């Protein structure tokens, strides 16, 4: 099975936001499928998800060059473990 | 959902951006795609739980907008394709992953198999998922 080989999702995402040097919060990152489509441009990306197993996959799949600026956390959107006004961009990744 | 939108707003800087990207139910077309073109063989049937989830998401965003947490700046639709080499692989995936959300009627599955059998050797089957992407600005 192949998902979005045309890359329409990536194109749409970059059309809607400029991630360069931005601090990004991704809500419902799952296995990080969407994360890898923008995180290289960001100064910091934090993806969180309540699913522990998905996060294990996301961490294992992290490209070497993104390991310093991409972090994953197990959390729910009902209580985001960050202080006020931390991020420039938040992404609801198939999660609303 | 509304509480989550408030939590996100709390963590966003002033003038921050919220991107909402998600599939929208619309009896997604099942297509047979080959180098010569594609044909629609039928459509999936949205199940009630998926439709209810969609309605809840739209309702939550409307609520957040009415509370003046965010203002909508831009919205577009685009297609997100799932591809399989054979109709059987598609059916197997749907039975395992989408059973609560989408139904592949037997008549549609038969039509997909027929169209795929008649198509070029390079033909694959795909589902055209309707996607919505919206940019919201924190107020």
Coordinates of N, CA and C in Angstrom, one line a residue:
Chain A
X1 N 0.8 -1.2 0.0 CA 0.0 0.0 0.0 C 0.9 1.2 0.0
X2 N 0.4 2.2 -0.7 CA 1.2 3.5 -0.8 C 0.3 4.6 -0.5
X3 N 0.8 5.6 0.2 CA -0.1 6.7 0.6 C 0.5 8.0 -0.1
X4 N -0.4 8.7 -0.8 CA 0.0 10.0 -1.3 C 1.3 10.1 -2.0
X5 N 1.5 9.2 -3.0 CA 2.8 9.2 -3.7 C 3.0 10.5 -4.5
X6 N 1.9 11.2 -4.8 CA 2.0 12.5 -5.6 C 2.5 13.6 -4.7
X7 N 2.4 13.4 -3.4 CA 2.9 14.4 -2.5 C 2.0 15.6 -2.3
X8 N 0.7 15.4 -2.6 CA -0.3 16.5 -2.5 C -0.4 17.1 -1.1
X9 N -0.3 16.2 -0.1 CA -0.4 16.6 1.3 C 0.8 17.6 1.7
X10 N 2.0 17.1 1.3 CA 3.2 18.0 1.6 C 3.1 19.3 0.9
X11 N 2.6 19.3 -0.4 CA 2.5 20.6 -1.1 C 1.5 21.5 -0.4
X12 N 0.4 21.0 0.0 CA -0.6 21.8 0.6 C -0.1 22.3 1.9
X13 N 0.5 21.5 2.7 CA 1.0 21.9 4.0 C 2.0 23.1 3.9
X14 N 2.9 23.0 2.9 CA 3.9 24.1 2.7 C 3.3 25.3 2.1
X15 N 2.2 25.1 1.4 CA 1.5 26.3 0.8 C 0.8 27.1 1.9
X16 N 0.4 26.4 3.0 CA -0.4 27.0 4.0 C 0.5 27.6 5.2
X17 N 1.7 27.2 5.3 CA 2.6 27.7 6.4 C 4.0 27.6 5.9
X18 N 4.8 28.6 6.4 CA 6.2 28.7 6.2 C 6.9 28.2 7.5
X19 N 7.5 27.0 7.4 CA 8.0 26.4 8.7 C 9.4 26.9 9.0
X20 N 10.0 27.7 8.1 CA 11.4 28.0 8.3 C 11.6 28.7 9.7
X21 N 12.5 28.1 10.5 CA 12.9 28.7 11.8 C 11.7 28.9 12.7
X22 N 10.7 28.1 12.6 CA 9.5 28.2 13.4 C 9.5 27.1 14.5
X23 N 8.9 27.3 15.6 CA 8.7 26.3 16.6 C 7.3 25.7 16.4
X24 N 7.3 24.4 16.1 CA 6.0 23.8 15.7 C 5.6 22.7 16.7
X25 N 4.3 22.7 16.9 CA 3.6 21.7 17.8 C 2.7 20.9 16.9
X26 N 2.9 19.6 16.9 CA 2.0 18.7 16.1 C 1.2 17.9 17.0
X27 N -0.1 18.1 16.9 CA -1.1 17.4 17.7 C -1.6 16.1 17.1
X28 N -1.4 15.0 17.7 CA -1.8 13.7 17.1 C -0.8 13.3 16.0
X29 N 0.5 13.3 16.3 CA 1.5 13.0 15.3 C 1.6 11.5 14.9
X30 N 1.0 10.7 15.7 CA 1.1 9.2 15.4 C 2.5 8.7 15.2
X31 N 2.7 8.1 14.1 CA 4.0 7.5 13.7 C 4.9 8.6 13.1
X32 N 4.5 9.8 13.0 CA 5.3 10.8 12.4 C 5.3 11.0 10.9
X33 N 4.3 10.3 10.3 CA 4.2 10.4 8.8 C 4.2 11.8 8.3
X34 N 3.4 12.7 8.9 CA 3.3 14.1 8.5 C 4.5 14.9 9.0
X35 N 5.0 14.5 10.1 CA 6.1 15.3 10.8 C 7.3 15.4 9.8
X36 N 7.7 14.3 9.2 CA 8.9 14.3 8.3 C 8.7 15.2 7.1
X37 N 7.5 15.7 6.8 CA 7.3 16.5 5.6 C 7.5 17.9 5.8
X38 N 7.8 18.4 7.1 CA 8.0 19.8 7.3 C 9.1 20.0 8.4
X39 N 9.4 19.0 9.2 CA 10.2 19.3 10.4 C 11.6 19.7 10.1
X40 N 12.2 19.4 8.9 CA 13.5 19.8 8.6 C 13.7 21.3 8.5
X41 N 12.6 21.9 8.2 CA 12.7 23.4 8.0 C 12.5 24.1 9.4
X42 N 11.9 23.5 10.3 CA 11.6 24.1 11.6 C 12.9 24.2 12.5
X43 N 12.8 25.2 13.5 CA 13.9 25.2 14.5 C 13.6 24.2 15.6
X44 N 12.4 23.9 15.8 CA 12.0 22.9 16.8 C 10.6 22.4 16.4
X45 N 10.5 21.0 16.5 CA 9.2 20.4 16.3 C 9.0 19.5 17.4
X46 N 7.8 19.6 18.0 CA 7.4 18.7 19.1 C 6.1 18.0 18.6
X47 N 6.1 16.7 18.5 CA 4.9 16.0 18.1 C 4.5 15.2 19.3
X48 N 3.2 15.3 19.6 CA 2.7 14.4 20.7 C 1.5 13.7 20.3
X49 N 1.3 12.6 21.0 CA 0.2 11.6 20.7 C 0.0 10.8 22.0
X50 N -1.3 10.4 22.2 CA -1.5 9.5 23.4 C -1.1 8.0 23.1
X51 N -0.8 7.7 21.9 CA -0.5 6.3 21.6 C 1.0 6.0 21.7
X52 N 1.3 5.2 22.7 CA 2.7 4.9 23.0 C 3.4 4.2 21.9
X53 N 2.8 3.2 21.3 CA 3.4 2.4 20.3 C 3.7 3.2 19.0
X54 N 2.7 4.1 18.7 CA 3.0 4.9 17.5 C 4.2 5.8 17.7
X55 N 4.4 6.3 18.9 CA 5.5 7.2 19.2 C 6.8 6.4 19.1
X56 N 6.8 5.2 19.5 CA 8.0 4.3 19.4 C 8.4 4.2 17.9
X57 N 7.4 4.1 17.1 CA 7.7 4.0 15.6 C 8.3 5.4 15.1
X58 N 7.7 6.4 15.6 CA 8.1 7.8 15.2 C 9.6 8.0 15.6
X59 N 9.9 7.7 16.8 CA 11.3 7.9 17.3 C 12.2 7.0 16.5
X60 N 11.8 5.8 16.2 CA 12.7 4.9 15.5 C 12.9 5.3 14.0
X61 N 11.9 6.0 13.5 CA 12.0 6.4 12.1 C 12.7 7.8 11.9
X62 N 13.0 8.4 13.0 CA 13.5 9.8 12.9 C 14.8 9.8 12.0
X63 N 14.8 10.6 10.9 CA 16.0 10.8 10.1 C 17.1 11.4 11.0
X64 N 18.3 10.9 10.7 CA 19.5 11.4 11.5 C 19.6 12.9 11.6
X65 N 19.3 13.6 10.5 CA 19.5 15.0 10.5 C 18.4 15.8 11.2
X66 N 17.4 15.1 11.6 CA 16.3 15.8 12.3 C 16.2 15.4 13.8
X67 N 17.1 14.5 14.3 CA 17.0 14.0 15.6 C 17.3 15.1 16.7
X68 N 17.9 16.2 16.3 CA 18.2 17.2 17.3 C 17.1 18.2 17.4
X69 N 16.3 18.4 16.4 CA 15.2 19.4 16.5 C 13.8 18.9 16.5
X70 N 13.7 17.5 16.5 CA 12.4 16.9 16.6 C 12.3 16.1 17.8
X71 N 11.2 16.3 18.6 CA 11.0 15.5 19.8 C 9.5 15.0 19.9
X72 N 9.4 13.9 20.5 CA 8.0 13.3 20.6 C 7.7 13.1 22.1
X73 N 6.4 13.3 22.4 CA 6.0 13.2 23.8 C 4.6 12.5 23.8
X74 N 4.4 11.7 24.9 CA 3.2 11.0 25.0 C 2.3 11.9 25.8
X75 N 1.2 12.4 25.2 CA 0.3 13.4 25.9 C -1.0 13.4 25.1
X76 N -1.9 14.0 25.8 CA -3.3 14.3 25.2 C -3.4 15.7 24.9
X77 N -4.2 16.0 23.9 CA -4.5 17.5 23.6 C -5.3 18.1 24.7
X78 N -5.9 17.4 25.6 CA -6.7 18.0 26.7 C -5.8 18.7 27.7
X79 N -4.5 18.2 27.7 CA -3.5 18.9 28.7 C -2.2 18.9 28.0
X80 N -1.8 19.9 27.3 CA -0.6 20.0 26.6 C 0.5 20.4 27.5
X81 N 1.6 19.6 27.7 CA 2.6 19.8 28.7 C 3.6 20.9 28.3
X82 N 3.1 22.1 27.9 CA 4.0 23.2 27.6 C 3.5 24.5 28.2
X83 N 4.4 25.4 28.5 CA 4.0 26.7 29.0 C 3.3 27.5 28.0
X84 N 2.7 28.6 28.4 CA 2.0 29.5 27.4 C 2.9 30.0 26.4
X85 N 2.4 30.2 25.2 CA 3.0 31.0 24.1 C 4.4 30.4 23.8
X86 N 4.4 29.1 23.5 CA 5.7 28.5 23.2 C 5.9 28.3 21.7
X87 N 4.8 28.1 21.0 CA 4.9 27.7 19.6 C 4.4 28.8 18.6
X88 N 5.1 28.8 17.4 CA 4.6 29.7 16.3 C 3.5 29.0 15.5
X89 N 3.6 27.7 15.3 CA 2.6 27.0 14.5 C 2.2 25.7 15.3
X90 N 0.9 25.5 15.2 CA 0.4 24.2 15.7 C -0.3 23.5 14.5
X91 N -0.1 22.2 14.5 CA -0.8 21.4 13.4 C -1.7 20.3 14.0
X92 N -2.9 20.3 13.6 CA -3.8 19.3 13.9 C -3.7 18.2 12.8
X93 N -3.0 17.2 13.1 CA -2.6 16.2 12.0 C -3.7 15.1 12.0
X94 N -4.7 15.3 11.2 CA -5.8 14.3 11.1 C -6.3 13.9 12.4
X95 N -6.4 14.9 13.3 CA -6.6 14.5 14.7 C -7.8 15.3 15.3
X96 N -8.4 16.2 14.6 CA -9.6 16.9 15.2 C -10.8 16.1 15.2
Chain B
X1 N -13.0 18.3 22.3 CA -12.4 18.9 21.1 C -12.2 20.4 21.3
X2 N -13.3 21.0 21.9 CA -13.2 22.5 22.1 C -12.1 22.8 23.1
X3 N -12.1 22.0 24.2 CA -11.0 22.2 25.2 C -9.6 22.1 24.6
X4 N -9.5 21.1 23.7 CA -8.2 20.9 23.1 C -7.8 22.1 22.2
X5 N -8.8 22.7 21.6 CA -8.5 23.9 20.8 C -8.1 25.1 21.7
X6 N -8.6 25.1 22.9 CA -8.3 26.2 23.8 C -6.8 25.9 24.3
X7 N -6.5 24.6 24.6 CA -5.2 24.3 25.0 C -4.1 24.6 23.9
X8 N -4.4 24.4 22.7 CA -3.5 24.7 21.6 C -3.3 26.2 21.6
X9 N -4.4 26.9 21.7 CA -4.3 28.4 21.7 C -3.4 28.9 22.8
X10 N -3.5 28.3 23.9 CA -2.7 28.7 25.1 C -1.2 28.5 24.8
X11 N -0.8 27.5 24.1 CA 0.6 27.2 23.8 C 1.1 28.0 22.6
X12 N 0.2 28.6 21.8 CA 0.6 29.4 20.6 C 1.0 30.8 21.0
X13 N 2.1 31.3 20.4 CA 2.5 32.6 20.6 C 1.4 33.6 20.0
X14 N 1.4 34.8 20.4 CA 0.5 35.8 19.9 C 0.6 35.8 18.3
X15 N -0.5 35.8 17.7 CA -0.5 35.8 16.2 C -0.1 34.5 15.6
X16 N 0.0 33.4 16.4 CA 0.4 32.1 16.0 C -0.6 31.5 15.0
X17 N -0.2 30.4 14.4 CA -1.0 29.8 13.3 C -1.4 28.4 13.7
X18 N -2.6 28.0 13.5 CA -3.1 26.7 13.6 C -3.5 26.1 12.3
X19 N -2.8 25.0 11.9 CA -3.2 24.3 10.6 C -4.0 23.1 11.0
X20 N -5.2 23.0 10.4 CA -6.0 21.8 10.6 C -6.1 21.1 9.3
X21 N -5.5 19.9 9.3 CA -5.5 19.1 8.1 C -6.1 17.7 8.4
X22 N -7.2 17.4 7.6 CA -7.9 16.1 7.9 C -8.8 15.7 6.8
X23 N -9.1 14.4 6.8 CA -10.0 13.9 5.7 C -11.4 14.2 6.0
X24 N -12.2 14.4 5.0 CA -13.6 14.7 5.2 C -14.4 13.6 4.5
X25 N -15.4 13.1 5.2 CA -16.2 12.0 4.6 C -17.0 12.5 3.4
X26 N -17.0 11.7 2.3 CA -17.8 12.1 1.1 C -17.9 10.9 0.2
X27 N -18.2 9.7 0.8 CA -18.3 8.5 0.0 C -17.2 8.5 -1.1
X28 N -16.0 8.3 -0.6 CA -14.8 8.5 -1.4 C -14.8 7.5 -2.6
X29 N -14.4 8.0 -3.8 CA -14.4 7.2 -5.0 C -13.3 6.1 -5.0
X30 N -13.6 5.0 -5.5 CA -12.6 3.9 -5.7 C -12.3 3.9 -7.2
X31 N -11.0 4.0 -7.5 CA -10.6 4.2 -8.9 C -9.6 3.1 -9.3
X32 N -9.6 2.8 -10.6 CA -8.6 2.0 -11.2 C -7.7 2.9 -12.0
X33 N -6.4 2.9 -11.6 CA -5.5 3.9 -12.2 C -4.4 3.2 -13.0
X34 N -4.2 3.6 -14.3 CA -3.1 3.0 -15.1 C -2.4 4.1 -15.8
X35 N -1.4 3.8 -16.5 CA -0.6 4.8 -17.2 C -1.5 5.5 -18.3
X36 N -2.5 4.8 -18.7 CA -3.4 5.4 -19.8 C -4.5 6.3 -19.2
X37 N -4.6 6.3 -17.9 CA -5.7 7.1 -17.3 C -6.3 6.4 -16.1
X38 N -7.5 6.9 -15.6 CA -8.1 6.2 -14.5 C -9.6 6.2 -14.7
X39 N -10.3 5.3 -14.1 CA -11.8 5.2 -14.1 C -12.3 5.0 -12.7
X40 N -13.4 5.6 -12.5 CA -14.1 5.4 -11.2 C -14.9 4.2 -11.2
X41 N -14.6 3.2 -10.3 CA -15.4 2.0 -10.4 C -16.5 1.9 -9.4
X42 N -16.5 2.9 -8.4 CA -17.6 2.9 -7.5 C -17.2 3.8 -6.3
X43 N -18.0 3.8 -5.3 CA -17.7 4.7 -4.1 C -17.8 3.9 -2.8
X44 N -17.0 4.3 -1.8 CA -17.2 3.7 -0.5 C -18.4 4.3 0.1
X45 N -18.9 3.6 1.2 CA -20.1 4.1 1.9 C -19.6 4.6 3.3
X46 N -19.9 5.8 3.6 CA -19.5 6.4 4.9 C -20.3 5.7 6.0
X47 N -19.7 5.3 7.0 CA -20.5 4.8 8.2 C -20.8 5.9 9.1
X48 N -21.9 5.7 9.9 CA -22.4 6.8 10.8 C -21.3 7.3 11.7
X49 N -20.5 6.5 12.3 CA -19.5 7.0 13.3 C -18.5 8.0 12.6
X50 N -18.2 7.8 11.3 CA -17.3 8.6 10.6 C -17.9 10.0 10.3
X51 N -19.2 9.9 10.0 CA -19.9 11.1 9.7 C -20.1 12.0 11.0
X52 N -20.4 11.3 12.0 CA -20.5 12.0 13.3 C -19.2 12.6 13.8
X53 N -18.1 11.9 13.5 CA -16.8 12.5 13.9 C -16.5 13.8 13.1
X54 N -16.9 13.8 11.8 CA -16.7 14.9 10.9 C -17.5 16.1 11.5
X55 N -18.8 15.8 11.8 CA -19.7 16.9 12.2 C -19.2 17.5 13.5
X56 N -18.6 16.6 14.4 CA -18.1 17.1 15.7 C -16.9 18.0 15.5
X57 N -16.1 17.6 14.5 CA -14.9 18.5 14.2 C -15.3 19.8 13.7
X58 N -16.2 19.9 12.8 CA -16.7 21.2 12.2 C -17.3 22.0 13.3
X59 N -18.1 21.3 14.2 CA -18.8 22.0 15.3 C -17.8 22.6 16.2
X60 N -16.7 21.9 16.5 CA -15.7 22.4 17.5 C -15.0 23.6 16.9
X61 N -14.7 23.6 15.6 CA -14.0 24.8 15.0 C -14.9 26.0 15.0
X62 N -16.2 25.7 14.7 CA -17.2 26.8 14.7 C -17.3 27.4 16.1
X63 N -17.2 26.6 17.1 CA -17.3 27.0 18.5 C -16.1 27.9 18.8
X64 N -14.9 27.4 18.4 CA -13.6 28.1 18.7 C -13.7 29.5 18.0
X65 N -14.2 29.5 16.8 CA -14.3 30.8 16.0 C -15.3 31.7 16.7
X66 N -16.4 31.2 17.2 CA -17.4 32.1 17.8 C -16.9 32.6 19.1
X67 N -16.0 31.9 19.8 CA -15.4 32.4 21.0 C -14.3 33.4 20.8
X68 N -14.0 33.6 19.5 CA -12.9 34.6 19.1 C -11.6 34.1 19.5
X69 N -11.4 32.8 19.5 CA -10.0 32.2 19.7 C -9.2 32.3 18.5
X70 N -9.8 32.0 17.4 CA -9.1 31.9 16.1 C -10.0 32.6 15.0
X71 N -9.3 33.0 13.9 CA -10.0 33.5 12.7 C -9.5 32.7 11.5
X72 N -10.4 32.3 10.7 CA -10.0 31.5 9.5 C -9.4 32.4 8.5
X73 N -8.2 32.0 8.0 CA -7.5 32.8 7.0 C -7.6 32.2 5.6
X74 N -7.6 30.9 5.5 CA -7.5 30.2 4.2 C -7.9 28.8 4.3
X75 N -8.6 28.3 3.3 CA -9.0 26.9 3.3 C -9.1 26.3 1.9
X76 N -8.6 25.1 1.8 CA -8.6 24.4 0.5 C -8.9 22.9 0.6
X77 N -9.3 22.3 -0.5 CA -9.5 20.9 -0.5 C -8.4 20.3 -1.4
X78 N -8.0 19.1 -1.1 CA -7.1 18.4 -2.0 C -7.3 16.9 -1.9
X79 N -6.8 16.2 -2.9 CA -6.9 14.7 -2.9 C -5.7 14.0 -2.2
X80 N -6.0 13.0 -1.5 CA -5.0 12.2 -0.9 C -5.3 10.8 -1.3
X81 N -4.4 10.2 -2.0 CA -4.6 8.8 -2.6 C -4.0 7.7 -1.8
X82 N -4.7 6.7 -1.6 CA -4.2 5.4 -1.1 C -4.2 4.5 -2.3
X83 N -3.0 3.8 -2.5 CA -2.9 2.9 -3.7 C -2.6 1.5 -3.2
X84 N -3.2 0.6 -3.9 CA -2.9 -0.9 -3.7 C -2.6 -1.5 -5.1
X85 N -1.8 -2.5 -5.1 CA -1.5 -3.2 -6.3 C -2.7 -4.0 -6.9
X86 N -3.5 -4.6 -5.9 CA -4.6 -5.4 -6.4 C -5.9 -5.0 -5.6
X87 N -7.1 -5.3 -6.1 CA -8.3 -5.1 -5.3 C -8.3 -5.9 -4.0
X88 N -7.8 -7.1 -4.0 CA -7.8 -7.9 -2.8 C -7.0 -7.2 -1.7
X89 N -5.8 -6.6 -2.0 CA -5.0 -5.9 -1.0 C -5.8 -4.7 -0.5
X90 N -6.5 -4.1 -1.4 CA -7.3 -2.9 -0.9 C -8.4 -3.4 0.1
X91 N -9.1 -4.5 -0.2 CA -10.1 -5.0 0.6 C -9.6 -5.4 2.0
X92 N -8.4 -6.1 1.9 CA -7.8 -6.5 3.2 C -7.5 -5.3 4.1
X93 N -7.0 -4.3 3.5 CA -6.6 -3.1 4.3 C -7.9 -2.5 4.9
X94 N -8.9 -2.4 4.1 CA -10.2 -1.8 4.5 C -10.8 -2.6 5.6
X95 N -10.8 -3.9 5.5 CA -11.4 -4.7 6.5 C -10.7 -4.6 7.9
X96 N -9.3 -4.3 7.8 CA -8.5 -4.2 9.0 C -8.5 -2.8 9.6
X97 N -8.4 -1.8 8.7 CA -8.1 -0.5 9.2 C -9.3 0.5 9.2
X98 N -10.2 0.3 8.2 CA -11.3 1.2 8.1 C -12.6 0.6 8.4
X99 N -12.7 -0.5 9.0 CA -14.0 -1.2 9.2 C -15.0 -0.4 10.0
X100 N -14.5 0.5 10.9 CA -15.5 1.3 11.6 C -15.9 2.6 10.9
X101 N -15.2 2.9 9.8 CA -15.5 4.2 9.2 C -16.1 4.1 7.8
X102 N -15.6 3.1 7.0 CA -16.0 3.0 5.6 C -16.4 1.6 5.3
X103 N -17.4 1.5 4.4 CA -17.8 0.2 4.0 C -17.6 0.0 2.5
X104 N -16.9 -1.1 2.1 CA -16.7 -1.4 0.7 C -17.8 -2.4 0.3
X105 N -18.9 -1.9 -0.3 CA -20.0 -2.8 -0.7 C -19.5 -3.9 -1.6
X106 N -20.1 -5.0 -1.6 CA -19.7 -6.1 -2.4 C -19.8 -5.8 -3.9
X107 N -20.9 -5.0 -4.2 CA -21.1 -4.6 -5.7 C -20.0 -3.7 -6.1
X108 N -19.5 -2.9 -5.3 CA -18.4 -2.0 -5.6 C -17.1 -2.8 -5.8
X109 N -16.9 -3.7 -4.8 CA -15.7 -4.5 -4.9 C -15.7 -5.3 -6.2
X110 N -16.8 -5.9 -6.6 CA -16.9 -6.6 -7.9 C -16.6 -5.7 -9.1
X111 N -17.1 -4.5 -9.0 CA -16.9 -3.5 -10.1 C -15.4 -3.2 -10.2
X112 N -14.8 -3.0 -9.1 CA -13.3 -2.7 -9.0 C -12.5 -3.9 -9.6
X113 N -12.9 -5.1 -9.2 CA -12.1 -6.2 -9.7 C -12.3 -6.3 -11.3
X114 N -13.5 -6.1 -11.8 CA -13.7 -6.2 -13.2 C -12.9 -5.1 -13.9
X115 N -13.0 -3.9 -13.4 CA -12.3 -2.8 -14.1 C -10.8 -3.0 -14.1
X116 N -10.3 -3.5 -12.9 CA -8.8 -3.8 -12.8 C -8.4 -4.9 -13.7
X117 N -9.2 -5.9 -13.8 CA -8.9 -7.1 -14.7 C -8.8 -6.6 -16.2
X118 N -9.7 -5.7 -16.6 CA -9.8 -5.3 -18.0 C -8.7 -4.2 -18.3
X119 N -8.1 -3.6 -17.2 CA -7.2 -2.5 -17.5 C -5.8 -2.9 -17.9
X120 N -5.0 -2.0 -18.2 CA -3.6 -2.3 -18.5 C -2.9 -3.1 -17.4
X121 N -1.8 -3.7 -17.7 CA -1.1 -4.6 -16.8 C -0.5 -3.7 -15.6
X122 N -0.3 -2.4 -15.8 CA 0.3 -1.6 -14.8 C -0.8 -1.0 -13.9
X123 N -2.0 -1.4 -14.0 CA -3.1 -0.8 -13.3 C -3.0 -1.1 -11.8
X124 N -3.4 -0.1 -11.0 CA -3.5 -0.3 -9.6 C -4.8 0.3 -9.1
X125 N -5.3 -0.1 -7.9 CA -6.5 0.5 -7.4 C -6.2 1.6 -6.4
X126 N -7.1 2.5 -6.3 CA -6.8 3.6 -5.3 C -8.1 4.2 -4.8
X127 N -8.0 4.8 -3.6 CA -9.1 5.5 -3.1 C -8.7 7.0 -3.0
X128 N -9.7 7.8 -3.5 CA -9.4 9.3 -3.5 C -10.1 9.9 -2.3
X129 N -9.2 10.1 -1.3 CA -9.7 10.7 0.0 C -9.8 12.2 -0.2
X130 N -11.0 12.7 0.2 CA -11.1 14.2 0.2 C -10.5 14.8 1.4
X131 N -9.6 15.7 1.2 CA -8.9 16.3 2.4 C -9.2 17.8 2.4
X132 N -9.2 18.3 3.7 CA -9.5 19.7 3.9 C -8.3 20.3 4.7
X133 N -7.8 21.4 4.3 CA -6.7 22.0 5.0 C -7.1 23.5 5.3
X134 N -7.0 23.9 6.5 CA -7.5 25.2 6.9 C -6.4 25.9 7.8
X135 N -6.2 27.1 7.5 CA -5.2 27.9 8.3 C -6.0 28.9 9.2
X136 N -5.8 28.8 10.5 CA -6.5 29.6 11.5 C -5.4 30.5 12.1
X137 N -5.7 31.7 12.4 CA -4.8 32.7 13.1 C -5.3 32.9 14.5
X138 N -4.4 32.8 15.5 CA -4.8 33.0 16.9 C -5.2 34.5 17.1
X139 N -6.3 34.7 17.8 CA -6.7 36.1 18.0 C -6.3 36.6 19.4

